[in-house]
Tab-separated table of C-alpha atoms and ligand atoms in Angstrom:
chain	number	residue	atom	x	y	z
A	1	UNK	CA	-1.596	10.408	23.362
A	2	UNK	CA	0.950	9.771	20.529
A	3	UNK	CA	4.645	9.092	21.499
A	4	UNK	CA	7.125	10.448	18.920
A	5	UNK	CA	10.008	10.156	18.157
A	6	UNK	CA	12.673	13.453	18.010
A	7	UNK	CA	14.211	13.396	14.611
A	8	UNK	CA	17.273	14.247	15.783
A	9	UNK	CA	19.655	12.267	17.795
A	10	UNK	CA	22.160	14.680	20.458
A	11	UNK	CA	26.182	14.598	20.154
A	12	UNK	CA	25.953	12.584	23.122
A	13	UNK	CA	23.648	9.827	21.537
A	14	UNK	CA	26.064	9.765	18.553
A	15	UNK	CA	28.910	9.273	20.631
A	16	UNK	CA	27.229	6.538	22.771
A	17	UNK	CA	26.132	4.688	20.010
A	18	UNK	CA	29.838	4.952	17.915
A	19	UNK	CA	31.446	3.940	20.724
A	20	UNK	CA	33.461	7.064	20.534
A	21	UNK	CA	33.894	10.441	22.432
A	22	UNK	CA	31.846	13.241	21.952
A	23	UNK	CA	35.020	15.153	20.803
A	24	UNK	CA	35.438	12.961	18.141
A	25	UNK	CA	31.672	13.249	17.144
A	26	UNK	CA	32.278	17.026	16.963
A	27	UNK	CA	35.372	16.755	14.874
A	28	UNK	CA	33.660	14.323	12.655
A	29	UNK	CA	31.029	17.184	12.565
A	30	UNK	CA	33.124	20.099	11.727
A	31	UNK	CA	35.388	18.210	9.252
A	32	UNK	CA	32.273	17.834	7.160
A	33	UNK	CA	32.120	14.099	7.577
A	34	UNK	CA	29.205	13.631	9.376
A	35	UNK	CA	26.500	15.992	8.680
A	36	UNK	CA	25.122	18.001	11.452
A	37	UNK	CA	22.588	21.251	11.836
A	38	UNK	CA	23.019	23.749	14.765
A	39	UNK	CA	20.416	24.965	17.335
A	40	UNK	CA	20.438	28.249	17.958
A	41	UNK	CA	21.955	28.122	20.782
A	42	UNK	CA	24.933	26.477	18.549
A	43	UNK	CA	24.164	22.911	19.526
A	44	UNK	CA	24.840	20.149	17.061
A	45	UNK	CA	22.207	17.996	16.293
A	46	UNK	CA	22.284	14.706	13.697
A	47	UNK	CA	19.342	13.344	11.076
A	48	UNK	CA	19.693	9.445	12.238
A	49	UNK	CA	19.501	8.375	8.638
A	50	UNK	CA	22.574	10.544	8.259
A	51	UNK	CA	24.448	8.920	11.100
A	52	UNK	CA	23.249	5.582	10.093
A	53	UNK	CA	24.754	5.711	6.391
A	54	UNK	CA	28.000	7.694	7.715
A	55	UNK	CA	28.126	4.211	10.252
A	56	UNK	CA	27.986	1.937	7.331
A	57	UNK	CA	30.340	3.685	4.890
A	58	UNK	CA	32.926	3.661	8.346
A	59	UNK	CA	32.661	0.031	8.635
A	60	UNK	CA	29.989	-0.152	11.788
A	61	UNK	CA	28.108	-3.311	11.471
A	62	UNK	CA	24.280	-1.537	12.569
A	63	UNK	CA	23.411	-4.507	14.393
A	64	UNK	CA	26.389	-3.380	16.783
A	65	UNK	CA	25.493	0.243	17.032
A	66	UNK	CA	21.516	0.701	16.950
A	67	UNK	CA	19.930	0.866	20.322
A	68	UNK	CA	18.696	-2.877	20.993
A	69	UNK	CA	14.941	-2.408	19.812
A	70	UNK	CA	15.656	-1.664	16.358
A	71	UNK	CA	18.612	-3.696	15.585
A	72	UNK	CA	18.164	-6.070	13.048
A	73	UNK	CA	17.719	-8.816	15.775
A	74	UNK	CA	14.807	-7.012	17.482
A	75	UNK	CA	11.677	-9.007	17.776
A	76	UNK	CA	8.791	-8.195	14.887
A	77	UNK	CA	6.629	-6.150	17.591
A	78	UNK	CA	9.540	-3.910	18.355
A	79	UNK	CA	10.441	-3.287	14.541
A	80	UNK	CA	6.298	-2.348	14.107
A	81	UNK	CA	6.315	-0.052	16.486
A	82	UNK	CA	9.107	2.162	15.399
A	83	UNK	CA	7.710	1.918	11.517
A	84	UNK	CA	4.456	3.199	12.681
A	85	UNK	CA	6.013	5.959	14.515
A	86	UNK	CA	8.287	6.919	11.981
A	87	UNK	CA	5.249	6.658	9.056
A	88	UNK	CA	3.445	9.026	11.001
A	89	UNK	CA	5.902	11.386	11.334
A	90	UNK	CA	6.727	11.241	7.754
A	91	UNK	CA	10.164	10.021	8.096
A	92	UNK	CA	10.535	8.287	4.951
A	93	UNK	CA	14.756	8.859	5.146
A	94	UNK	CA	14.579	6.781	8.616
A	95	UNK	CA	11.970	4.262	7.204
A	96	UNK	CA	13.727	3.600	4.018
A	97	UNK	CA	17.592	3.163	6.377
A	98	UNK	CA	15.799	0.472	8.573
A	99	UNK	CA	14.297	-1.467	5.939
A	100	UNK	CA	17.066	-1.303	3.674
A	101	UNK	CA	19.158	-2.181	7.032
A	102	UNK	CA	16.645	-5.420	7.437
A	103	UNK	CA	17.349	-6.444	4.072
A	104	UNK	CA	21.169	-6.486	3.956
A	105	UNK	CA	20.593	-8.031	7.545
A	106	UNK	CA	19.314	-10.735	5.722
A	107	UNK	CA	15.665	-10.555	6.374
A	108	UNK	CA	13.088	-12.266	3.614
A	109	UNK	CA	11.641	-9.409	1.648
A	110	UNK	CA	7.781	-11.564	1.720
A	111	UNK	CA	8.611	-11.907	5.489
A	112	UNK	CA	8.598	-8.120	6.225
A	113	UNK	CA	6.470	-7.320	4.149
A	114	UNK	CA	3.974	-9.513	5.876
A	115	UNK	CA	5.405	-8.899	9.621
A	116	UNK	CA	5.888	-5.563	9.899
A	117	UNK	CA	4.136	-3.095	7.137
A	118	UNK	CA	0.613	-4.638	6.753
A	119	UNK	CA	0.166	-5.242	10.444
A	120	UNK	CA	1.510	-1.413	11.105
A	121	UNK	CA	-0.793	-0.780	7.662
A	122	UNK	CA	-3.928	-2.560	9.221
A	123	UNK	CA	-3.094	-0.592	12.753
A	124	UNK	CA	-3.279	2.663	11.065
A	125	UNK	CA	-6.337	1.716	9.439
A	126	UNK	CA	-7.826	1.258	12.011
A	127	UNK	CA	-6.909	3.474	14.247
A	128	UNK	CA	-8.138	6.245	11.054
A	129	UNK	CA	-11.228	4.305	10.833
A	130	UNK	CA	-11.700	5.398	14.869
A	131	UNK	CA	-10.500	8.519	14.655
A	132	UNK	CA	-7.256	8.293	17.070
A	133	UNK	CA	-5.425	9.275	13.323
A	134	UNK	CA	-6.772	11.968	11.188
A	135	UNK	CA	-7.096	11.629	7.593
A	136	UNK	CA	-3.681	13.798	6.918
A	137	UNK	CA	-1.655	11.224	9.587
A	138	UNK	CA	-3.322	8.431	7.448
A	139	UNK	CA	-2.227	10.234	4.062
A	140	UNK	CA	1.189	11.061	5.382
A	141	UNK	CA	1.800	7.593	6.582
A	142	UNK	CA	0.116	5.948	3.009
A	143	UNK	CA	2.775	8.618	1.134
A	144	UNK	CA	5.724	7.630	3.269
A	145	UNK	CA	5.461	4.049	2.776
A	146	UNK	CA	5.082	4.607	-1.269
A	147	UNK	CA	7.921	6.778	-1.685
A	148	UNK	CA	10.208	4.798	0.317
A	149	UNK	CA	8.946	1.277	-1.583
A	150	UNK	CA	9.657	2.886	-5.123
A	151	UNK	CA	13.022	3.895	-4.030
A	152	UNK	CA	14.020	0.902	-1.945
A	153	UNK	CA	13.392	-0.608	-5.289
A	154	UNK	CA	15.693	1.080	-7.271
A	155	UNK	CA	18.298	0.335	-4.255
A	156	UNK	CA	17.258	-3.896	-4.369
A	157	UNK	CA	16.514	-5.162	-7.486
A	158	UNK	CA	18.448	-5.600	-10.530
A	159	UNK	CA	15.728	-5.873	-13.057
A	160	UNK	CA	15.976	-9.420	-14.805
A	161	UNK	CA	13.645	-11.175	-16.939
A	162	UNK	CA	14.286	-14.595	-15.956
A	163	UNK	CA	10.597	-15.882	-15.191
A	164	UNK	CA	9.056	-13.925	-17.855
A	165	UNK	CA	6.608	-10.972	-17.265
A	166	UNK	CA	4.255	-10.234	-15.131
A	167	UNK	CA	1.318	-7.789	-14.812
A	168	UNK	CA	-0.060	-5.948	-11.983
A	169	UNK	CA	-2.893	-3.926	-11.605
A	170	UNK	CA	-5.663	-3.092	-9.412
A	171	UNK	CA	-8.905	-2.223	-11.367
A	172	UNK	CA	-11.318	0.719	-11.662
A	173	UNK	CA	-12.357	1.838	-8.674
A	174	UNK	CA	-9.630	0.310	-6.336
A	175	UNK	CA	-7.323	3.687	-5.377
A	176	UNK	CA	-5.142	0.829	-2.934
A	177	UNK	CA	-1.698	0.066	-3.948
A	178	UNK	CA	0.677	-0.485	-1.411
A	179	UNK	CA	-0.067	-4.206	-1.581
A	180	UNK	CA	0.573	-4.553	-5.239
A	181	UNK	CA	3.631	-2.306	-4.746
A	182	UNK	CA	4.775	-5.424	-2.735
A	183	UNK	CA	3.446	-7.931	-4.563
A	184	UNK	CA	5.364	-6.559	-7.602
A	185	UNK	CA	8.340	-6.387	-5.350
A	186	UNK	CA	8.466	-10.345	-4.421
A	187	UNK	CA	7.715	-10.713	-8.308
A	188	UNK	CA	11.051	-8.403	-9.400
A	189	UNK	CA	13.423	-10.436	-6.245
A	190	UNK	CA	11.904	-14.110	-7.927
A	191	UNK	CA	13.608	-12.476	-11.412
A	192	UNK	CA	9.694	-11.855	-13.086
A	193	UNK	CA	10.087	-8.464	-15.325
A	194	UNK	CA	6.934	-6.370	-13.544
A	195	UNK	CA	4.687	-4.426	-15.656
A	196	UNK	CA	3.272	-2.303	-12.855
A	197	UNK	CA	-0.056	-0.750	-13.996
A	198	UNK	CA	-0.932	0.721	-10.469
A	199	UNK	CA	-4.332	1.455	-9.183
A	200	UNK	CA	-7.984	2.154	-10.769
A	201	UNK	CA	-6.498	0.825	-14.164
A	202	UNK	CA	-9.470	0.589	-17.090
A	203	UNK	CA	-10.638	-3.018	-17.885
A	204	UNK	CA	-10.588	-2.358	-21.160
A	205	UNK	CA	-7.040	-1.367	-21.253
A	206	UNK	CA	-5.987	-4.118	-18.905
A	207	UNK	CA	-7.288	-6.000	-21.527
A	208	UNK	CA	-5.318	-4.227	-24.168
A	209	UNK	CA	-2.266	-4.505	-22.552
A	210	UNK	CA	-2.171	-8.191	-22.216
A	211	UNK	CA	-3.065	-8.139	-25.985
A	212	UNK	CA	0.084	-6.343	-26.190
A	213	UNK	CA	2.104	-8.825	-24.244
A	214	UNK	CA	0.992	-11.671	-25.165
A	215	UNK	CA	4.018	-13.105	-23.584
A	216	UNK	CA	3.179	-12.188	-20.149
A	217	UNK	CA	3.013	-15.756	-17.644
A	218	UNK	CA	1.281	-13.874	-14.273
A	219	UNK	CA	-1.678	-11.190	-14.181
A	220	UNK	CA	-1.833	-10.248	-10.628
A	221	UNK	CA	-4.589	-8.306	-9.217
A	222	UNK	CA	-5.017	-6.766	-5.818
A	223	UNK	CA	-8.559	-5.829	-4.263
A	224	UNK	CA	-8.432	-3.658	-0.753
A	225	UNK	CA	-12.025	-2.960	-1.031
A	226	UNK	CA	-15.347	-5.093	-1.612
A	227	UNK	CA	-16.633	-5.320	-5.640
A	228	UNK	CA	-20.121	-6.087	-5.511
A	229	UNK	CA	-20.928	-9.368	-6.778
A	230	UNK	CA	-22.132	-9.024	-10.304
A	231	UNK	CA	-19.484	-6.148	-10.841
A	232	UNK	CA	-16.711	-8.567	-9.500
A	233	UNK	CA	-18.366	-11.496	-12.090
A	234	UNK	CA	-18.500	-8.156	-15.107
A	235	UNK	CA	-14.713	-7.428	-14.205
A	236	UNK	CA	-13.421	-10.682	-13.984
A	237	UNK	CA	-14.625	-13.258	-16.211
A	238	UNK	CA	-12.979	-11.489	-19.363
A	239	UNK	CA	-9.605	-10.379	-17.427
A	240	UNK	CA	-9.881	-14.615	-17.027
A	241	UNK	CA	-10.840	-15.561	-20.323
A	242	UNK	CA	-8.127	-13.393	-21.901
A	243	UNK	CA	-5.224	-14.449	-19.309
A	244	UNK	CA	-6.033	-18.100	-19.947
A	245	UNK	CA	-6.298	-17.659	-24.242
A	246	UNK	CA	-2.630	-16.535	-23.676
A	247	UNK	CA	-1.478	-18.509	-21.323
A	248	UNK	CA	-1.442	-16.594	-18.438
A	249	UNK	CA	-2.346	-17.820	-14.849
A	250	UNK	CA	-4.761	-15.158	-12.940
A	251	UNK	CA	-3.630	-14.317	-9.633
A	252	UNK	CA	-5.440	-12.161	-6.650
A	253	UNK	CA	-4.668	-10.894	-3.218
A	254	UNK	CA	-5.123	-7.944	-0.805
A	255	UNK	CA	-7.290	-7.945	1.812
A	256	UNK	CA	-11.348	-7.846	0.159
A	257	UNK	CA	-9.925	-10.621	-2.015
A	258	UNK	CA	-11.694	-13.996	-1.519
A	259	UNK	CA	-10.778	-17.372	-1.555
A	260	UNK	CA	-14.116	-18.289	-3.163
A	261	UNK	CA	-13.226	-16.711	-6.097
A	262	UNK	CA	-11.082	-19.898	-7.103
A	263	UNK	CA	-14.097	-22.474	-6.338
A	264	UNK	CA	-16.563	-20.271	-8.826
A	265	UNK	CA	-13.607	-20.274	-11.476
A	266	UNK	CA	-12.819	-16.271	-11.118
A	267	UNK	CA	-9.247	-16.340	-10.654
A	268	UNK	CA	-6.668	-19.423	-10.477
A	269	UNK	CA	-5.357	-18.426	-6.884
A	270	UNK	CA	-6.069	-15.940	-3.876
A	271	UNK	CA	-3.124	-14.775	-1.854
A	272	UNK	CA	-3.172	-13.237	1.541
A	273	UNK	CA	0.387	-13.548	2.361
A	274	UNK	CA	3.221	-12.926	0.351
A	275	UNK	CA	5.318	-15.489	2.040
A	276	UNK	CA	2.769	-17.692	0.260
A	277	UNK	CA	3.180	-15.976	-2.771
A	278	UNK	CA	6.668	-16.446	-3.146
A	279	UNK	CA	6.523	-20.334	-1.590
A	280	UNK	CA	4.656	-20.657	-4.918
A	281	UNK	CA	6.480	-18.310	-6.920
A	282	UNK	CA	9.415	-20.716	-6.087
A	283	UNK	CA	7.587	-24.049	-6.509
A	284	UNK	CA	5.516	-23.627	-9.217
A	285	UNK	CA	7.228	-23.304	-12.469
A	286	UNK	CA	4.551	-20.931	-13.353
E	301	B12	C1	-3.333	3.364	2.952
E	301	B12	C2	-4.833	3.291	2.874
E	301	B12	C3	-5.483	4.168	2.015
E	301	B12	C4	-4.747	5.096	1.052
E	301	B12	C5	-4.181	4.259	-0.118
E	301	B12	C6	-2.857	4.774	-0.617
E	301	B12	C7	-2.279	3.894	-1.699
E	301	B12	N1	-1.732	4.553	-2.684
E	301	B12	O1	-2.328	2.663	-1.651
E	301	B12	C8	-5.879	6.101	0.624
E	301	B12	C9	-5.777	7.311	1.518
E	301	B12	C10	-5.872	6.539	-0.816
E	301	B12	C11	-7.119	5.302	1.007
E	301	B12	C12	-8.356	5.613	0.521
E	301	B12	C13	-9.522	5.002	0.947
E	301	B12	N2	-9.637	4.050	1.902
E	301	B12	CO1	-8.124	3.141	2.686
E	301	B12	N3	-6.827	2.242	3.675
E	301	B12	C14	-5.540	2.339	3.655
E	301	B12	C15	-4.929	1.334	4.648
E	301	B12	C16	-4.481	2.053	5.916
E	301	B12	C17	-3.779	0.516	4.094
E	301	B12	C18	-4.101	-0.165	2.753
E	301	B12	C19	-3.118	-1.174	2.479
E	301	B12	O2	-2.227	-0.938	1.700
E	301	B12	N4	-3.256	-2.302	3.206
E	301	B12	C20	-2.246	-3.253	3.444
E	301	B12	C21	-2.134	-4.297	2.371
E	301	B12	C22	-0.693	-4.245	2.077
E	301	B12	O3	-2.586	-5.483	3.005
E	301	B12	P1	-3.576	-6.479	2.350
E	301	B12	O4	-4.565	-5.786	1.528
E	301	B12	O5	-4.076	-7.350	3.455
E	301	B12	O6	-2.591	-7.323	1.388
E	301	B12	C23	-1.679	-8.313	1.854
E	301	B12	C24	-1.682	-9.527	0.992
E	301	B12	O7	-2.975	-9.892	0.613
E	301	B12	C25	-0.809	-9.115	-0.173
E	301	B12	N5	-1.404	-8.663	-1.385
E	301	B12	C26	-2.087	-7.543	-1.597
E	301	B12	N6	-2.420	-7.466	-2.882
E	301	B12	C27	-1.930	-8.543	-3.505
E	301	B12	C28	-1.992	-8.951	-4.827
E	301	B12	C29	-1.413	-10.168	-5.208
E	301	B12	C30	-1.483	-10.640	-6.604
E	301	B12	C31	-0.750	-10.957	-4.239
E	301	B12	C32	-0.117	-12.216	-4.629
E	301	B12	C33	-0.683	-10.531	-2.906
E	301	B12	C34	-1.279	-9.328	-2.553
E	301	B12	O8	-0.026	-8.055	0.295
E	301	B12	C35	-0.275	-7.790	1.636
E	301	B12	C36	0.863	-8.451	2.362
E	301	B12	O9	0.604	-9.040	3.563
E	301	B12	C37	-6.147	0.367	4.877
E	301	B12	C38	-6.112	-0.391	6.187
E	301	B12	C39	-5.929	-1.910	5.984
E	301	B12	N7	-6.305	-2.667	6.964
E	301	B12	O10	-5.486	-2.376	4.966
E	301	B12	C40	-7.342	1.307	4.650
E	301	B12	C41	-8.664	0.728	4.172
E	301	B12	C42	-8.431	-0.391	3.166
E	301	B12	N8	-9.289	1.881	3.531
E	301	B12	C43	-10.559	1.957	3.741
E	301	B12	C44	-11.406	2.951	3.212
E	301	B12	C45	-12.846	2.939	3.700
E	301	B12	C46	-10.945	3.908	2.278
E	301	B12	C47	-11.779	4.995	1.564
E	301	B12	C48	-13.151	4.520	1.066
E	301	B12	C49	-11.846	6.161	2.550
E	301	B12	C50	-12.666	7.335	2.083
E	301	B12	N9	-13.783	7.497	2.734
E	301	B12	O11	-12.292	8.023	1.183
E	301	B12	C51	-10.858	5.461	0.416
E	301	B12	C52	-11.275	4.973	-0.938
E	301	B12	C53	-10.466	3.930	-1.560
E	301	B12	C54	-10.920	3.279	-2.848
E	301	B12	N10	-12.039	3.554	-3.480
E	301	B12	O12	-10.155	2.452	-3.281
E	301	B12	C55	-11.048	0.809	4.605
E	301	B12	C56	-11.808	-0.254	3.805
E	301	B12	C57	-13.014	-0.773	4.574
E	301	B12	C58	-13.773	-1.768	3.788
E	301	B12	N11	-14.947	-1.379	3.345
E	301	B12	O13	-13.331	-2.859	3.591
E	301	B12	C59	-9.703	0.328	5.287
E	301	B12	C60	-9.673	-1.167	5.655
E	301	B12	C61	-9.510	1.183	6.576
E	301	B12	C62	-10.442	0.781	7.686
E	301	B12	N12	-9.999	0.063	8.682
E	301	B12	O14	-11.592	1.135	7.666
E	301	B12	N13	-6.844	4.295	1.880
């Protein structure tokens, strides 16, 4: 059976974890400061995203106030097993507090990405692919994870052009994006300007738009499921020979992406890590 979490936190568990008394939680309540809703049996009851961002803008360093296992210190198991829950559940205002949280906390962006979300992303995979997860928990989670990635976005990055442009699509049949979502996202913190295409984009207007931007340094491409051979070779070898006429180097990743595809000249360089990705990002004056 599935252990979830109650989206609300009691006056009590404020109080415990503000270090103050439950008096003061209700005061905080009633004076509008702290938002609450009522049971109806007149019981307050608080959204923890709400008490989280009413702890920040008072001062609270989280690391002091969350309970242990999802303080920024917490070990990586700890911090996947509360995404998962809270992905299920749809809780994208929770989700998007704790990794914003992790960030300011001082956590690589590549590193969670890496750590937490695609192991909690492969886990509820497969637990779909069994069917301890129906399709709608699997949707639900997929839909969490994107809305709170576009707007922890918006809430990160500055948008700078220092590195030049980069592309990122996934092609034609590929409906995946939550790993190019990322990949752009290490792209934007390294100060690339992301042209983010999204999934099932045409070849032929791939193609276009690098005509377009002939200026653009990275293509990057992310694969989640197998491409037959001789549809791979088809898709490919002109995204290739069109990246390299302009100068562009031709990047893939994701998880159905493989490293052979360097040795038969398909791509410059497969990624399954984007702790790699940036390592290079950083290195290479691509
Ligand atoms: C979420 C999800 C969906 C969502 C996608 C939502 C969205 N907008 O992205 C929806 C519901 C649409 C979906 C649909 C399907 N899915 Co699905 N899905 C998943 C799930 C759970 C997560 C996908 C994901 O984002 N993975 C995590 C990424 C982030 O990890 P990654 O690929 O390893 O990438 C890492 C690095 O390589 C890097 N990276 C990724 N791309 C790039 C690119 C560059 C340039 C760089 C540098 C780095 C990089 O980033 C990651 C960081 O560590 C996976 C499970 C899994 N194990 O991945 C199944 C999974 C991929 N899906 C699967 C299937 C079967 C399907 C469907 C066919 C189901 C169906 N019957 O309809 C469809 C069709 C999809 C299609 N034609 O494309 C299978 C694929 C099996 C296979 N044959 O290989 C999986 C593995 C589930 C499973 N265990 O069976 N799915």
């Amino acid at each position: 059976m599935q252990i979830r979490t109650s989206p609300y936190w009691s006056t009590r568990q404020v109080a415990e974890l503000l270090g103050v008394t439950e008096t003061t939680v209700k005061r905080w309540a009633d004076a509008q400061k702290l938002p609450c809703v009522r049971t109806p049996g007149g019981h307050r009851k608080f959204l923890p995203h709400e008490v989280l961002a009413f702890a920040r803008a008072q001062g609270y360093r989280l690391e002091a106030i969350l309970p242990s296992e999802i303080a920024p210190s917490a070990s990586w198991e700890r911090y996947r097993e509360w995404l998962y829950r809270w992905l299920i559940d749809g809780d994208s205002r929770m989700v998007g507090e704790q990794l914003y949280a992790w960030i300011q906390a001082g956590h690589e962006l590549a590193t969670l990405y890496d750590e937490v979300i695609t192991p909690v992303l492969e886990r509820i995979g497969s637990e779909w692919e069994h069917g301890v997860l129906s399709v709608a928990e699997e949707h639900v989670a997929s839909n969490t994870l994107l809305e709170v990635l576009h707007s922890l976005r918006q809430r990160t990055f500055a948008p700078r052009m220092e590195r030049g442009r980069a592309i990122c699509a996934a092609l034609e049949e590929e409906q995946h994006m939550l790993g190019l979502v990322m990949a752009a996202h290490v792209l934007e913190s390294e100060g690339f300007l992301v042209d983010f295409l999204g999934a099932r984009t045409p070849l032929s207007d791939l193609l276009v738009w690098l005509q377009r931007h002939p200026d653009s340094r990275l293509l990057c491409l992310s694969f989640s499921m197998p491409v037959p051979e001789d549809r791979l070779r088809a898709l490919l070898s002109p995204i290739r020979d069109a990246a390299h006429r302009y100068g562009a180097r031709l990047y893939a990743g994701g998880r159905a992406a493989d490293p052979r595809w360097v040795e038969q000249d398909l791509v410059d360089r497969v990624f399954h890590s984007l702790r790699e990705f940036r390592r290079i990002l950083v290195g290479e004056a691509v």
